[in-house]
Coordinates of C-alpha atoms and ligand atoms in Angstrom, one line a residue:
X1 CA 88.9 -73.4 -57.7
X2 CA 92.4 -73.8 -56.4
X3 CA 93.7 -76.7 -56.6
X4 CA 96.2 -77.9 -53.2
X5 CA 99.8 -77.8 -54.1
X6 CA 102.2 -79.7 -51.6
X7 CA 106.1 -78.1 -51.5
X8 CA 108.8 -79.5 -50.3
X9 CA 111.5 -77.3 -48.8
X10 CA 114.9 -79.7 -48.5
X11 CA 117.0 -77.4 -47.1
X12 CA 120.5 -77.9 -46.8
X13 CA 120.2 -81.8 -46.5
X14 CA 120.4 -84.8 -49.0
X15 CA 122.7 -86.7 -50.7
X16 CA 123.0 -87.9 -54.0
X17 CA 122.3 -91.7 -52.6
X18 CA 119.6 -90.4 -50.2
X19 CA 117.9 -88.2 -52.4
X20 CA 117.0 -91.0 -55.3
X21 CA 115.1 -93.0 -52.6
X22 CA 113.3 -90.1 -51.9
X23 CA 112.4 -88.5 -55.3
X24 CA 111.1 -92.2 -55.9
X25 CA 108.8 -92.0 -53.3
X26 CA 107.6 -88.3 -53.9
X27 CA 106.8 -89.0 -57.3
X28 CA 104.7 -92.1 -56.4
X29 CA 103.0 -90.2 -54.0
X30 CA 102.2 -87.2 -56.2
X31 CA 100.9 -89.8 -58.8
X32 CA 98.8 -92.2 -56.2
X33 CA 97.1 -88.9 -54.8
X34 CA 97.0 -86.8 -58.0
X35 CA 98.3 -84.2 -56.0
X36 CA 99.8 -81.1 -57.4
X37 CA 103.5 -81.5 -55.7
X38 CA 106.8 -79.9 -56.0
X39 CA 110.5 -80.0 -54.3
X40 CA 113.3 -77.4 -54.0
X41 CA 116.1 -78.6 -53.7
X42 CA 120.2 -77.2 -52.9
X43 CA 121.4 -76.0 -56.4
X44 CA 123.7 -79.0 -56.7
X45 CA 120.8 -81.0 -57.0
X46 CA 118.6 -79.6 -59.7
X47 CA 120.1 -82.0 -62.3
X48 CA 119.1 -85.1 -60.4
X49 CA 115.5 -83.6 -59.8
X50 CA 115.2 -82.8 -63.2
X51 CA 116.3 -86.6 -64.5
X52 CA 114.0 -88.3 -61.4
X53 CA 111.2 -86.0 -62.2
X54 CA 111.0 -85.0 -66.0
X55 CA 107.4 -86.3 -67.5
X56 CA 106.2 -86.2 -64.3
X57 CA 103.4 -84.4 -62.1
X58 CA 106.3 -83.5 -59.3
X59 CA 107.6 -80.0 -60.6
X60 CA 111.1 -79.0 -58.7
X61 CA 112.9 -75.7 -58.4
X62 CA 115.6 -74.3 -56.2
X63 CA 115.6 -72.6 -52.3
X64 CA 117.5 -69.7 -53.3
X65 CA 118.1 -66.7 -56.4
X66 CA 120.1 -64.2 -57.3
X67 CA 118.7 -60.7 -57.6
X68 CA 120.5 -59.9 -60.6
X69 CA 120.3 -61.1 -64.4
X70 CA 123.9 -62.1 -64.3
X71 CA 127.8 -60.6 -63.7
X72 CA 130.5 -60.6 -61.1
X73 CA 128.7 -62.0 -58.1
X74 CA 131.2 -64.7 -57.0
X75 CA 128.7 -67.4 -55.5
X76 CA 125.4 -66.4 -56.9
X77 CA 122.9 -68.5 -59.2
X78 CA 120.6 -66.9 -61.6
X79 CA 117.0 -67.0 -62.0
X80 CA 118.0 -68.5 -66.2
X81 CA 120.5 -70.9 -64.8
X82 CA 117.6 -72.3 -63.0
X83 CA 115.3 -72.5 -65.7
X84 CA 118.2 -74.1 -67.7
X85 CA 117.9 -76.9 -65.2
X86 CA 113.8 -77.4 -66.0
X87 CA 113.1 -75.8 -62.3
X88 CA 109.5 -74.5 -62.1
X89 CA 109.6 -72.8 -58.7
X90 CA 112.1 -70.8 -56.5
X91 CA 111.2 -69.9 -53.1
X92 CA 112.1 -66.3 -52.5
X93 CA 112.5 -64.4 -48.7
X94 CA 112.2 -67.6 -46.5
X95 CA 112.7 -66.5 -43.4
X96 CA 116.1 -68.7 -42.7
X97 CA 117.6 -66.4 -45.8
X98 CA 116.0 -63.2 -44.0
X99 CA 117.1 -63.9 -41.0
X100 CA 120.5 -65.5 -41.1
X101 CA 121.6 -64.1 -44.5
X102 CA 120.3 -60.4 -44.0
X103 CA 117.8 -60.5 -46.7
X104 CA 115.6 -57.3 -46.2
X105 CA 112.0 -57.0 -48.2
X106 CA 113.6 -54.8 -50.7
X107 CA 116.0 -58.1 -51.2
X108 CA 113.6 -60.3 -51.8
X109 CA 111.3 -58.0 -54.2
X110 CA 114.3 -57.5 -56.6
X111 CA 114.6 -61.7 -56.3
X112 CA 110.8 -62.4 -56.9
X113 CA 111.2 -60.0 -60.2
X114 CA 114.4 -61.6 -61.6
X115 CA 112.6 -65.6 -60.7
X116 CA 109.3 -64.0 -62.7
X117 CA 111.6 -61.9 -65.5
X118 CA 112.9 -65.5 -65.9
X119 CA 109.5 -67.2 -66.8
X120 CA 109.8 -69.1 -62.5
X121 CA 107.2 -69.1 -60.9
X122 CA 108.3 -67.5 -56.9
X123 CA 106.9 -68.9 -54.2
X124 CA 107.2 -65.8 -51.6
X125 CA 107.5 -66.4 -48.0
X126 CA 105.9 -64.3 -45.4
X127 CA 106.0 -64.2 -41.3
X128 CA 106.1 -63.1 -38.0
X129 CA 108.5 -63.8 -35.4
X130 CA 107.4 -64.9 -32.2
X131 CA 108.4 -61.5 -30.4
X132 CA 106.3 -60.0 -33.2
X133 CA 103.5 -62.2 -32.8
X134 CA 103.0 -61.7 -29.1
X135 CA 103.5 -57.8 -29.6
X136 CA 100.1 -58.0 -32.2
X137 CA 102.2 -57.1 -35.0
X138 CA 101.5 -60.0 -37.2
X139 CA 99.4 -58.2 -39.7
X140 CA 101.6 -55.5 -39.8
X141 CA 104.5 -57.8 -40.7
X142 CA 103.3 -59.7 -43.3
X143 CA 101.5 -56.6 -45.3
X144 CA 105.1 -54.6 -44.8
X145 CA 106.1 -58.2 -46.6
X146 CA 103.8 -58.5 -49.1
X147 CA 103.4 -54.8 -49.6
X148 CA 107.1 -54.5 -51.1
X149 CA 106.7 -57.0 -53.6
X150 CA 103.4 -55.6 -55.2
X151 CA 105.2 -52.1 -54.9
X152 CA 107.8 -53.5 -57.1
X153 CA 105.9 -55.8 -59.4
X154 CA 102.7 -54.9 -58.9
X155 CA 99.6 -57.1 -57.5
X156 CA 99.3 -59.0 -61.7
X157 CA 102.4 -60.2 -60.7
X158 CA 100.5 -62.0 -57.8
X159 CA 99.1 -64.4 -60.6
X160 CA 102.1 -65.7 -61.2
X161 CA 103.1 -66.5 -58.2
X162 CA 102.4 -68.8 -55.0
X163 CA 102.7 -67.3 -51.1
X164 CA 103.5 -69.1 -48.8
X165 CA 102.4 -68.1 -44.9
X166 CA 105.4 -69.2 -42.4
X167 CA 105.1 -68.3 -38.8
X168 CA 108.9 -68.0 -38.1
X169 CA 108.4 -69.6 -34.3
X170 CA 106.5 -72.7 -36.4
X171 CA 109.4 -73.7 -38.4
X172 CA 111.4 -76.6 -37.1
X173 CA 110.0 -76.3 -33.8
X174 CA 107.3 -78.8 -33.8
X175 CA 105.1 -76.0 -32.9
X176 CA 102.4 -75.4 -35.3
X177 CA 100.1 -72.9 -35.5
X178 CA 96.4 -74.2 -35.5
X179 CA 94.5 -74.2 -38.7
X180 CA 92.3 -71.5 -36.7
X181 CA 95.6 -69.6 -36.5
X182 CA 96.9 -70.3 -39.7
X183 CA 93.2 -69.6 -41.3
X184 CA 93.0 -65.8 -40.2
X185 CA 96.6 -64.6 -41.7
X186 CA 96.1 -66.4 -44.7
X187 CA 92.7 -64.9 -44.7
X188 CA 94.1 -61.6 -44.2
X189 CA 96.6 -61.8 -46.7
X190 CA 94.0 -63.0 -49.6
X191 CA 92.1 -60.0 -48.3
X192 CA 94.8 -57.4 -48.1
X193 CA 95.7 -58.6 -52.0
X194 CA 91.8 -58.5 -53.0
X195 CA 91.8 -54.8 -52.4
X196 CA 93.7 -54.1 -55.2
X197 CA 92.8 -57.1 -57.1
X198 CA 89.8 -59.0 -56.1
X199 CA 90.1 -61.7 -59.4
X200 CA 94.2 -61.9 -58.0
X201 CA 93.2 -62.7 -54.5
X202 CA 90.7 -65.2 -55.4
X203 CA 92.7 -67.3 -57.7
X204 CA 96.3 -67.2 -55.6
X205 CA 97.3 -70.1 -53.8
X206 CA 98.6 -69.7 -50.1
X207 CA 100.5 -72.4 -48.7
X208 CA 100.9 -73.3 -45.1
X209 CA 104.6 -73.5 -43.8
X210 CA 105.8 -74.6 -40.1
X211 CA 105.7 -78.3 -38.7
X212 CA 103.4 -79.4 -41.2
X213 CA 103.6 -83.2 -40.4
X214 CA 101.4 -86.5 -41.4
X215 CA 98.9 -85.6 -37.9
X216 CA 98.0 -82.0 -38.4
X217 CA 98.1 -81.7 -42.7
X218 CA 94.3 -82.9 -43.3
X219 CA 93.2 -80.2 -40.5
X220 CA 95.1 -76.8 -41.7
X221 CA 94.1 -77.7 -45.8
X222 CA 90.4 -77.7 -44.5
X223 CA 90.9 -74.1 -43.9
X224 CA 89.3 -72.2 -46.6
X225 CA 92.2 -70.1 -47.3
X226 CA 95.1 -72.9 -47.2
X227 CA 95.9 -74.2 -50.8
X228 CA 98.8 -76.7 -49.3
X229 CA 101.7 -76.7 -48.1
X230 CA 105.9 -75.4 -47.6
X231 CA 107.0 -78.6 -45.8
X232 CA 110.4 -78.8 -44.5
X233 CA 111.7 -81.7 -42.3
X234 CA 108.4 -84.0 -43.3
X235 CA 109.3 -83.4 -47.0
X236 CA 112.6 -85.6 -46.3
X237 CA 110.9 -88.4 -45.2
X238 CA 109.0 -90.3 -48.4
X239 CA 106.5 -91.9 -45.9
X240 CA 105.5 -88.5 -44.2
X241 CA 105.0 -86.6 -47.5
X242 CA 103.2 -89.1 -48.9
X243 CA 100.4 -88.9 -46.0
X244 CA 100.9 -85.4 -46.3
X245 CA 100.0 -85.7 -50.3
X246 CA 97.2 -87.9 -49.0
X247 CA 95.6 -85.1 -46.9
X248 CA 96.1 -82.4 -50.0
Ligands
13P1 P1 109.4 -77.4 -41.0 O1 108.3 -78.1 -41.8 O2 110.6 -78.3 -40.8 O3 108.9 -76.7 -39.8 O4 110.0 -76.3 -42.0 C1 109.0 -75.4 -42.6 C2 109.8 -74.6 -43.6 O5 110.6 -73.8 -43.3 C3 109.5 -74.9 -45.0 O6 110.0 -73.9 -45.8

């Protein structure tokens, strides 16, 4: 039985003032619902997650990872700098980072294997564009997506993670896909990971990602295949992921 797990992606947004009002009202959420919940947060951030959060059901981890151990890569933050800082989770190959920062599938397979080498759990995000979705290509894209981190890490690794499914044209746009929508990728992906690992596939969780709001939350985790959540913009406003909790 999988249990829902709700995620909430910050982004590049907060502030140290803001951010305590809101970590308040996550982790009363998380605890009123005894929902499985989690934030990644910008790096600067991580300590004041860790002291909001500690002893509580709200795990928190980071938005980004370098895909080396360590050494002369002016800017980057390792997988064990995160764990220093308690974080649980690091999303890995969201498409903002593929998209605007180059980050190609071999990228983020090297990333998901330094966040697992590190004792993190990655949460890997897969999805098409909207040119790729109205070309029929969506399957393709997300198997080409998946496909590179089980060549590298092999579909055990899979246990150890979380997926999350992110239509690219649903992020930020206030367009979501419908549950139906959502439903058959994330049925396709289980699938696609149950051939080589039937066991894997029926125990991984697959979060939803893309305008997931208070209104539309209760219908996509009634799909069999959605475990939760990857919220963005909702997961900044306490009031929205606590509904959101609510639904999980
Ligand atoms: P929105 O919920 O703002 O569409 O963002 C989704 C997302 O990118 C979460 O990682």
């Amino acid at each position: 039985m999988r249990a829902k797990l709700v995620v909430g992606n910050w982004k590049m947004y907060g502030s140290l003032a803001a951010n305590l009002t809101l970590l308040t009202g996550i982790k009363d959420a998380a605890i009123a619902f005894k929902c499985a919940a989690a934030v990644c947060v910008p790096f600067p951030y991580l300590a004041q997650a860790r002291s909001a959060l500690a002893g509580t059901s709200v795990a928190w981890g980071a938005q980004n990872v370098s895909e080396h151990a360590q050494g002369a890569f002016t800017g980057e933050v390792s997988a064990g700098m995160l764990v220093d800082f308690g974080c649980r989770y690091v999303l890995v190959g969201h498409s903002e980072r593929r998209a605007l920062y180059g980050e190609d599938d071999r990228t983020v397979a090297a990333k998901f294997q330094q966040a697992q080498l590190a004792g993190l759990t990655p949460i890997l995000c897969l999805g098409e564009t909207l040119a790729e979705r109205e070309s029929g290509v969506t399957a393709d894209v997300v198997t080409r997506q998946l496909g590179a981190v089980i060549d590298a890490s092999g579909v055990a690794a899979l246990s150890r993670a979380v997926l999350a499914y992110e239509p690219v044209w649903a992020i930020g746009t206030g367009k979501t896909a419908s549950p139906q929508q959502a439903q058959e990728v994330h049925a396709l992906i289980r699938a696609r990971v149950g051939q080589s690992d039937a066991a894997v596939a029926s125990e991984l969780r697959i979060l939803y990602g893309g305008s997931v709001k208070p209104g539309n939350a209760r219908e996509l985790f009634a799909m069999p295949d959605i475990d939760g959540g990857l919220i963005g913009g909702a997961s900044l406003v306490a009031e929205d992921f606590r509904a959101i909790c609510a639904a999980a």
